[in-house]
DNA sequence: TGTACATCAGTGAACGCGCGTTCACTGATGTAC
DNA sequence: TGTACATCAGTGAACGCGCGTTCACTGATGTAC
């Protein structure tokens, strides 16, 4: 109990530190994430942070992992909230949740999918699993739709990709899901990410203002193979 | 002549400075672009640079504009080199040139389409026109194909986008090009940019290795409305 | 329950570093008579 | 063609700043007897 109390205080402070870092990031971009600024935000001095993180990279890694997880949990929740609807509707909801999360957390979105932080090198072993969770939501959805005979695929996968896609399918535990479904998932991810990325960096606003309708239209096209059979 | 000589030396040094900046960027990312590092690379001291640029932002703006222009010129050249082929092939070539340029100049691609440089604010009036040139290549291609009856559009544009697309069409001098063609161009841009962006930031490599086949397949799908009538 | 000890959070000073920018300056180059 | 002057490129020292990290330390908190 007493020993546990110390640990609990430690864990609470650690969470507080990460929250402060996220707050600074939201205000001033990833460049604002400095140990000194975070310490000041939390109400301590910079060296005190070394009780919680080995060094700056360690702190950034923690932020990365948390962010990957937060995005994935949002997507999982979006699907779960519409689990009784058609797969096409589920995918639409997940796709919209993806953009909504990105718009609500622009700096965090950039942190995980944009330029790397200068001087920071991610320990891929730690970073990759949570990074996969978001893609896994899309893949699981396609897998379930295929299992239930609700996925209509017209094209074959690109021949040069077959071996790689098969390896990834096995690694991701996707059974016999057609490889063209995997390719479709990756291409769709590319489209959604591309539009969001253009939007976040201000490239679409001067052209069409709100990028929402364009995104919705692209998402609708991506969802087509899942439309319920007539 | 004498006066002109001084100006010519000045201009040559200015070009040399920008080249040095680009070299440093290629080696160490945008974070490596500091006045001191550039000056050292060129063989002078940092204050000397103020003879060529008002301040750091001014230098970055110059790099941005040069980079936008270089990309646009590459795309224009790619189309020109295949001007006698079908529009579908032209678009394929331009799309491939887009990715090839990005892979050959990853840091410059990030500079114009990725995270903004910390603390830098672009003067949009200077920056927007060259930024539009690349998109204009795609739009001009679609416009010419439509004019020649080689563009088959199935969908209507998203209703919420019509007004914006019409305004942009007028601004871009695209005549009566169907609005759904504009929407198609933007969505295609999103897809290509999205895949390139995922590739450059290392998100695709652990999944499928070389992202080329995936990109080519996505590009082939985007080119479909331009396929020559049978 | 009381006391000696170990653990741990956090401090404050200091390290060396690189940053953009200013300032007064030197010396070379071109201009005007 | 020769000379006085103005222009301009570039220097070197200095400004104040913030950075990550180390170190020896203080004081509070929990542990063991």
PDB file of C-alpha atoms (C1' of nucleotides) in Angstrom, chain A residues 6 10 13 36 43-45 47-48 51-52, chain C residues 6-16:
ATOM      1  CA  UNK A   6       4.746   6.060  -4.330  1.00  0.00           C
ATOM      2  CA  UNK A  10       5.000   8.521  -9.988  1.00  0.00           C
ATOM      3  CA  UNK A  13       3.147  12.649 -12.596  1.00  0.00           C
ATOM      4  CA  UNK A  36      12.586  22.834 -20.346  1.00  0.00           C
ATOM      5  CA  UNK A  43       5.823  23.215 -12.478  1.00  0.00           C
ATOM      6  CA  UNK A  44       9.217  21.596 -12.077  1.00  0.00           C
ATOM      7  CA  UNK A  45      12.684  22.054 -13.500  1.00  0.00           C
ATOM      8  CA  UNK A  47      16.440  17.887 -14.733  1.00  0.00           C
ATOM      9  CA  UNK A  48      13.515  16.575 -12.733  1.00  0.00           C
ATOM     10  CA  UNK A  51      13.281  10.720 -13.113  1.00  0.00           C
ATOM     11  CA  UNK A  52      10.590   9.847 -15.648  1.00  0.00           C
TER      12      UNK A  52
ATOM     13  C1'  DA C   6      17.486   3.755   2.388  1.00  0.00           C
ATOM     14  C1'  DT C   7      15.004   5.345  -1.445  1.00  0.00           C
ATOM     15  C1'  DC C   8      13.541   8.628  -4.426  1.00  0.00           C
ATOM     16  C1'  DA C   9      11.631  13.336  -6.356  1.00  0.00           C
ATOM     17  C1'  DG C  10      13.096  17.369  -7.474  1.00  0.00           C
ATOM     18  C1'  DT C  11      16.480  21.634  -7.254  1.00  0.00           C
ATOM     19  C1'  DG C  12      19.909  24.957  -8.835  1.00  0.00           C
ATOM     20  C1'  DA C  13      24.113  25.729 -10.894  1.00  0.00           C
ATOM     21  C1'  DA C  14      26.824  24.737 -14.581  1.00  0.00           C
ATOM     22  C1'  DC C  15      28.628  22.471 -19.146  1.00  0.00           C
ATOM     23  C1'  DG C  16      28.993  23.456 -24.117  1.00  0.00           C
TER      24       DG C  16
END
